[in-house]
Amino acid sequence: MNWEEIYKSKLVSVEEAISSIKEGDKIVTGFACGEPFGIERALEENYENFKNVEIISMLTLGDSPWVRPEMKDHFRLNCLFASPSNRKAISNGICEFTTSHFYEIPDIIENYIKPRVSIVMVSPPDEHGYVSFGTTVDYTKGTTDYCEVVIAQVNKYMPRTFGNSIKHVRDFTYFVEIDEPLPEVKDVEITETEMKIGKYCASLINDGDCLQLGIGGIPNAVCAQLWEKKDLGLHSELVGDGVVDLLEAGVINNSKKQSKAGRTVLGAAFGSSKLNKYLNNNPSVEFHPIDYVNNPSIIARNDNVVSINSCLQVDLLGQVVSDTVGLNQFSAVGGQVDFVRGATMSKNGKSIIAMPSTAKKGLISRIVPIITEGSAVTTPRNDVNYVVTEYGIAQLKGKTLKERAKALIKIAHPRFRPHLIIEYIKRFNDEPFTKEELNQQADVIKENFVVDIKNKLNLDTE
């Protein structure tokens, strides 16, 4: 049979496709912008026909129906990334959570979790019978190599991407045609704080550097500061809309990369139709499985790698907490440690942890004497190089414990520096600053305090 005949022989209704799922099955699904919602809706609507089925997935941009009370004994969710719709369920023990560095997840799924069924989303086949995994190659494509049953939602809205992102129709069990726009992660307005952080991060980036950026306000703020740079590269587990204009203008052209020169390398993309349009049929962008993109030794093949990641909390030793808030799972380790270590291994590489100095509208400091009880350390202190807030840059590599703590106090929000200084003295039995430095800190703290009070009273701060 030619590929068209093969495809037609495997094209079925969604009901027929999901009827192949058995009691006790483990199902791995695509995530984020590549989550096969059309097939998942059919599972949800027919949940009473299934028993003791485990869903394995990462970040969802939609609902998590598997954690609803009526799903008990029918479906249960095993997350590799906590999402807003399932964080509470994880904390309550309704939903399972499996932790892992991102680059290890393909191995974790295949050799430890061992699903029988894979449900993915792909583009329509091309003239040679190949479909593309589009925006989400990551761990998703690899599942089709070993799962006994592979069900693909064929969606005309899925961009066709290049690299190691295609597979022939013969390699699937069933196809279900369901066209629906991909979920979008639209940019939000960059805050003043994020812009300050972006400027400090951009000051650490040189012409010809190879970047890992991620998504969100801080990566977008960094992108906004890069227009004067030249010949930047991009090798990142995921990106958002912020990189598109830089790529189209040639600011990011990948010309100085030692590996995949001239090519942007990604594992996934979280953006809007703007990003998807740029990615579609674009041979300058390669998508690869995450055990390639996020492997530190692969990352380090490029010189001058600069990784930029965010976090929730940093203590005075430089320990970074990015995925938990106390005992509660907030997100996941993701690729932070992968790229911190890859950048460290890269010749002249730099890893940056960037964050606002406060959380909860300024009520709490992200720089703390001791991390919150129950929180898990995401990036160990020995791996951390630069920490950036809107108040500056703390370089920690090669520093003593005292020097680390002093550097972090200087970039903490002034409102919280007195407490941090007191805790420093308790910990080290030493004064953190000279009398002159302490006077400078006092002036900054006093000035900030006055501005805070005036703001709260709605007074003119000029």
C-alpha atoms as one frame of an Amber mdcrd trajectory, in Angstrom:
protein
   0.000   0.000   0.000   1.113   3.567  -0.609   1.109   6.029   2.272  -2.352
   7.378   1.421  -3.863   3.908   1.630  -2.040   3.243   4.904  -3.331   6.524
   6.324  -6.932   5.850   5.278  -6.799   2.356   6.759  -5.844   3.833  10.133
  -8.244   6.796  10.036 -11.053   6.078  12.513 -13.566   7.836  14.729 -12.342
   8.999  18.104 -14.671   6.489  19.769 -13.100   3.601  17.869  -9.603   4.806
  18.633 -10.119   5.030  22.392 -11.873   1.659  22.485  -8.373   0.135  22.219
  -7.615   1.342  25.773  -7.799  -1.435  28.361  -8.348  -1.608  32.087  -5.167
  -0.715  33.951  -3.515   0.956  30.966  -1.006   3.769  31.309  -1.493   6.529
  28.730   1.146   9.167  28.003  -0.167  12.316  26.322   1.302  15.354  24.654
   1.375  18.566  26.683   0.944  22.341  26.477   0.283  23.584  22.912   0.520
  20.002  21.623  -1.944  18.437  24.045  -4.468  16.316  22.076  -7.557  17.876
  23.626  -9.901  16.388  21.024  -9.052  12.825  22.060  -8.890  13.730  25.752
 -12.418  15.155  25.601 -13.664  11.819  24.265 -11.975  10.010  27.162 -13.523
  12.465  29.597 -17.006  12.131  28.114 -16.814   8.330  28.170 -14.986   7.988
  31.485 -17.400   5.363  32.811 -16.183   2.944  30.119 -12.660   2.943  31.567
 -11.265   1.524  34.754  -8.029   2.185  36.609  -6.365   4.064  33.732  -3.360
   6.292  34.457  -2.787   9.492  32.463   0.850  10.663  32.323   1.493  14.216
  31.186   3.332  17.459  31.855   2.056  21.041  31.829  -1.547  21.464  30.709
  -2.890  24.773  29.459  -6.437  23.529  29.941  -8.446  21.788  32.612  -7.391
  18.597  34.421 -10.611  16.556  34.293  -8.803  13.474  35.604  -8.703  14.919
  39.135 -12.480  15.363  39.475 -14.236  13.206  42.100 -16.259  11.272  39.527
 -13.058  10.103  37.865 -12.068   8.004  40.873 -11.561   4.353  39.883 -11.715
   5.390  36.206  -8.794   7.773  35.619  -5.936   9.054  37.743  -3.354  11.647
  36.779   0.420  11.333  37.128   1.959  14.772  36.484   5.539  15.497  35.583
   4.784  19.224  35.861   2.272  20.887  38.183  -0.250  23.163  36.465  -2.744
  25.654  37.931  -5.578  23.177  37.337  -3.973  20.331  39.284  -1.712  21.879
  41.938  -4.385  21.549  44.613  -5.039  17.937  43.619  -1.327  17.159  44.006
  -1.298  18.735  47.471  -4.413  16.779  48.437  -2.973  13.482  47.217  -5.606
  13.063  44.499  -3.044  13.479  41.735   0.392  11.870  41.623   3.541  13.836
  40.865   6.786  12.443  39.420   9.868  14.624  39.627  12.740  14.573  37.151
  15.142  16.768  35.242  13.546  17.488  31.871  16.245  15.819  29.764  15.695
  12.562  31.679  11.933  12.469  31.202  11.962  10.419  27.963  13.956   7.736
  29.798  11.747   8.009  32.908   8.591   7.483  30.860   9.931   4.661  28.705
  11.880   2.631  31.238  10.259   3.393  34.581   6.617   4.390  34.008   6.260
   2.181  30.899   2.975   3.323  29.278   1.217   1.050  26.794  -0.659   3.841
  24.996   0.534   7.142  23.532  -1.860   9.941  22.544  -0.308  12.799  20.562
  -1.147  15.653  18.225   0.391  15.963  14.757   0.071  17.921  11.539  -1.614
  16.398   8.474   0.706  14.145   6.416   2.801  15.700   3.658   3.116  14.395
   0.113   5.517  11.708   1.337   3.321  10.448   4.166   5.138  12.144   7.052
   3.370  13.969   9.854   5.098  16.533  12.082   4.913  16.797  15.859   5.000
  20.551  15.406   5.334  22.573  18.593   5.919  19.676  21.010   8.588  17.147
  20.096  10.158  17.008  23.609   9.286  13.579  25.119   6.194  13.169  22.923
   7.725  11.913  19.689   9.769   9.245  21.444   6.691   7.604  22.942   5.596
   6.547  19.469   8.691   4.332  19.194   7.838   2.003  22.075   4.149   2.314
  22.985   2.024  -0.585  21.771  -0.868   1.702  20.776  -0.238   5.150  19.272
  -3.243   7.394  18.658  -2.692  10.694  16.852  -5.021  13.663  16.646  -4.409
  15.092  13.186  -4.901  18.844  13.371  -4.453  21.238  10.453  -3.553  24.008
  12.905  -0.419  22.206  14.088   2.629  23.830  12.449   4.895  21.616  10.378
   8.339  21.836  11.924  11.716  20.445  10.907  14.566  18.651  12.637  13.846
  15.357  14.404  10.126  16.083  14.442   8.567  13.914  11.751   7.277  10.373
  11.558   5.689   8.269   8.806   2.014   7.348   8.941   2.942   3.648   9.056
   4.279   4.163  12.587   0.889   4.995  14.118  -1.976   2.749  15.190  -4.866
   5.143  14.662  -5.476   8.618  13.291  -8.371  10.828  14.368  -8.957  14.030
  12.409  -9.956  16.853  14.766  -9.126  20.393  13.664  -9.057  23.035  16.387
  -6.815  26.057  17.026  -3.938  25.339  19.365  -4.090  26.844  22.853  -2.202
  30.113  22.909   0.193  31.558  25.450  -0.045  35.245  24.683   2.451  37.819
  25.839   1.473  40.115  28.672   2.779  43.629  29.200   6.287  43.682  30.620
   6.363  45.263  34.064   8.841  47.930  35.154  10.463  45.411  37.499  10.826
  42.837  34.721  12.334  45.467  32.431  14.980  46.311  35.037  15.786  42.624
  35.437  15.931  42.254  31.666  18.471  45.071  31.403  20.754  43.487  33.988
  20.507  40.100  32.252  21.184  41.656  28.851  24.318  43.303  30.253  25.742
  39.808  30.760  25.068  38.835  27.125  27.704  39.484  24.486  27.614  39.418
  20.685  27.716  35.829  19.427  26.402  34.252  22.641  24.029  31.270  22.427
  20.883  31.786  24.511  18.381  29.732  26.467  15.468  31.948  27.409  12.223
  30.186  28.292   8.876  31.982  28.388   7.249  34.708  30.451   7.789  38.307
  31.450  11.495  38.149  32.270  12.551  36.335  29.041  10.460  38.808  27.059
  12.096  41.690  28.939  15.512  40.244  28.089  14.518  39.986  24.419  13.463
  43.633  24.458  17.026  44.597  25.477  18.861  42.619  22.795  18.343  44.780
  19.724  21.879  46.182  19.823  23.443  42.704  20.049  24.763  40.834  17.003
  24.932  37.225  15.815  23.157  35.660  18.777  22.296  31.969  18.820  19.291
  30.152  20.270  19.277  26.650  21.774  16.375  26.386  24.190  13.991  23.785
  25.589  11.105  26.117  24.770  10.418  29.653  23.598   7.528  32.076  23.360
   6.592  34.961  21.082   9.406  37.152  22.424  12.038  35.641  20.130  10.154
  35.968  16.848  11.018  39.590  16.032  14.694  39.024  16.936  14.833  35.978
  14.655  13.138  37.738  11.762  15.464  40.756  12.126  18.569  38.553  12.184
  19.658  39.623  15.674  19.397  35.931  16.457  20.911  34.238  13.394  22.834
  31.321  14.971  25.871  32.091  12.820  28.389  31.756  15.667  27.174  28.432
  17.034  29.561  25.491  17.015  26.690  22.982  16.885  23.795  23.323  14.434
  25.213  26.564  13.033  22.554  28.625  11.298  19.767  26.718  13.035  17.594
  27.509  16.041  17.240  24.375  18.192  14.104  23.852  20.311  12.251  21.131
  22.178   8.878  22.867  22.385   7.180  26.192  21.703   4.586  27.966  23.858
   3.208  30.990  22.092   0.457  32.499  20.024  -0.416  32.241  16.351   2.452
  34.692  15.734   4.994  32.119  16.884   3.242  29.216  15.179   3.170  31.084
  11.898   6.915  31.729  12.146   7.652  28.069  12.911   5.490  26.587  10.166
   7.624  25.155   7.333  10.630  27.148   8.559  13.810  25.189   7.790  15.927
  27.471  10.002  14.253  26.067  13.136  14.886  22.493  14.257  12.840  20.685
  16.890  14.452  17.752  18.658  13.535  15.404  21.521  14.270  16.866  24.923
  16.907  14.254  25.795  18.932  15.890  23.013  18.009  19.559  23.467  18.411
  19.554  27.262  21.318  17.157  27.585  24.044  19.227  29.294  26.768  17.665
  27.143  24.849  18.621  23.977  24.229  22.151  25.270  27.947  22.524  26.002
  28.894  21.794  22.383  28.202  25.480  21.797  30.553  28.051  23.277  29.302
  31.107  25.172  25.987  29.597  26.253  23.930  31.940  28.439  21.029  30.298
  30.238  18.339  32.439  31.887  15.896  30.824  34.293  13.624  32.076  37.029
  12.876  30.884  40.538  10.690  31.363  43.596  13.292  31.718  46.327  17.048
  31.924  46.954  18.665  31.572  50.364  21.829  33.310  51.530  23.922  30.286
  50.575  22.710  30.491  46.970  20.365  27.510  47.057  17.607  27.996  44.492
  13.990  26.894  44.924  11.993  26.996  41.700   9.241  24.387  41.813   7.864
  24.137  45.356   6.326  26.453  47.932   6.904  24.704  51.208   5.312  21.277
  50.928   3.207  22.302  47.933   4.268  21.503  44.381   4.073  24.664  42.259
   5.552  23.608  38.907   8.499  21.256  38.266  12.278  21.218  37.990  11.909
  21.445  34.220  15.100  22.181  32.350  16.613  24.641  34.800  19.361  22.371
  36.103  19.929  20.924  32.620  20.794  24.348  31.243  22.564  25.651  34.341
  24.951  22.717  34.048  25.122  22.866  30.254  26.021  26.565  30.380  28.612
  25.877  33.080  30.196  23.179  30.894  30.150  25.480  27.852  33.343  27.392
  27.058  32.835  30.901  28.489  29.263  29.997  29.390  27.110  31.748  32.004
  24.025  30.646  33.898  21.645  33.270  35.268  18.850  32.880  37.809  16.607
  35.930  37.403  13.676  36.900  39.622  11.849  39.864  41.140  13.187  40.585
  44.613   9.747  40.149  46.213   6.558  38.135  45.859   2.915  38.605  46.860
   2.882  42.273  45.824   6.010  43.066  47.773   4.940  41.452  51.026   7.645
  38.792  51.132  11.275  38.635  50.058  12.440  36.041  47.564  15.924  36.257
  49.047  15.703  34.597  52.454  18.057  33.515  55.238  16.769  29.926  55.080
  14.493  28.397  52.452  10.908  27.757  53.495  10.495  24.549  55.467   9.424
  21.693  53.208  10.647  23.329  50.000  12.865  21.271  47.707  16.121  22.706
  46.395  15.919  22.850  42.606  19.407  24.082  41.771  22.126  23.357  44.358
  24.304  26.211  45.530  27.381  24.752  43.825  25.714  25.109  40.417  24.546
  28.702  40.792  26.553  31.421  39.045  24.658  34.703  38.595  21.519  35.765
  40.485  19.723  38.839  39.142  16.931  40.974  40.597  15.744  44.464  39.749
  18.378  45.693  42.220  21.393  44.254  40.467  23.583  41.228  39.821  25.098
  38.871  42.395  27.914  36.706  41.044  28.329  33.666  43.317  30.808  31.309
  41.642  34.099  31.130  43.505  32.738  33.124  46.442  32.954  32.161  50.113
  29.725  31.621  52.034  30.052  35.085  53.549  30.745  36.695  50.180  27.730
  34.941  48.661  25.451  36.155  51.412  26.734  39.740  51.145  26.222  39.768
  47.368  22.657  38.484  47.712  21.770  40.961  50.454  22.832  43.800  48.136
  20.292  42.740  45.469  17.459  42.011  47.913  14.623  44.504  48.208  15.811
  47.301  50.539  12.804  46.745  52.787  14.098  43.298  53.713  17.828  44.008
  53.920  17.855  44.862  57.659  16.409  41.447  58.488  18.866  39.713  56.170
  21.774  41.597  57.739  20.675  40.518  61.230  20.389  36.903  60.074  23.826
  37.156  58.456  25.327  38.273  61.789  23.597  35.397  63.606  24.841  32.841
  61.088  28.420  33.992  60.617  29.102  35.891  63.859  30.475  38.657  61.690
  29.511  42.085  60.380  28.544  41.842  56.660  29.559  45.377  55.727  32.075
  48.024  56.685  30.767  51.110  58.459  30.821  53.032  55.179  28.983  50.218
  53.322  26.465  49.939  56.146  25.777  53.665  55.926  25.206  53.286  52.180
  22.787  50.427  52.838  21.024  52.529  55.473  20.574  55.376  52.984  19.074
  53.016  50.376  16.791  51.428  52.974  15.680  54.813  54.336  15.019  56.220
  50.851  13.025  53.131  49.882  11.077  53.228  53.125  10.080  56.851  52.570
   8.967  56.110  49.003   6.921  53.123  50.218   5.149  55.192  52.862   4.405
  58.003  50.411   3.064  55.531  47.864   0.789  53.964  50.454  -0.461  57.391
  51.500  -0.870  58.452  47.860   1.579  61.316  48.275   3.872  62.909  45.691
   7.215  61.053  45.755   9.130  63.598  43.694
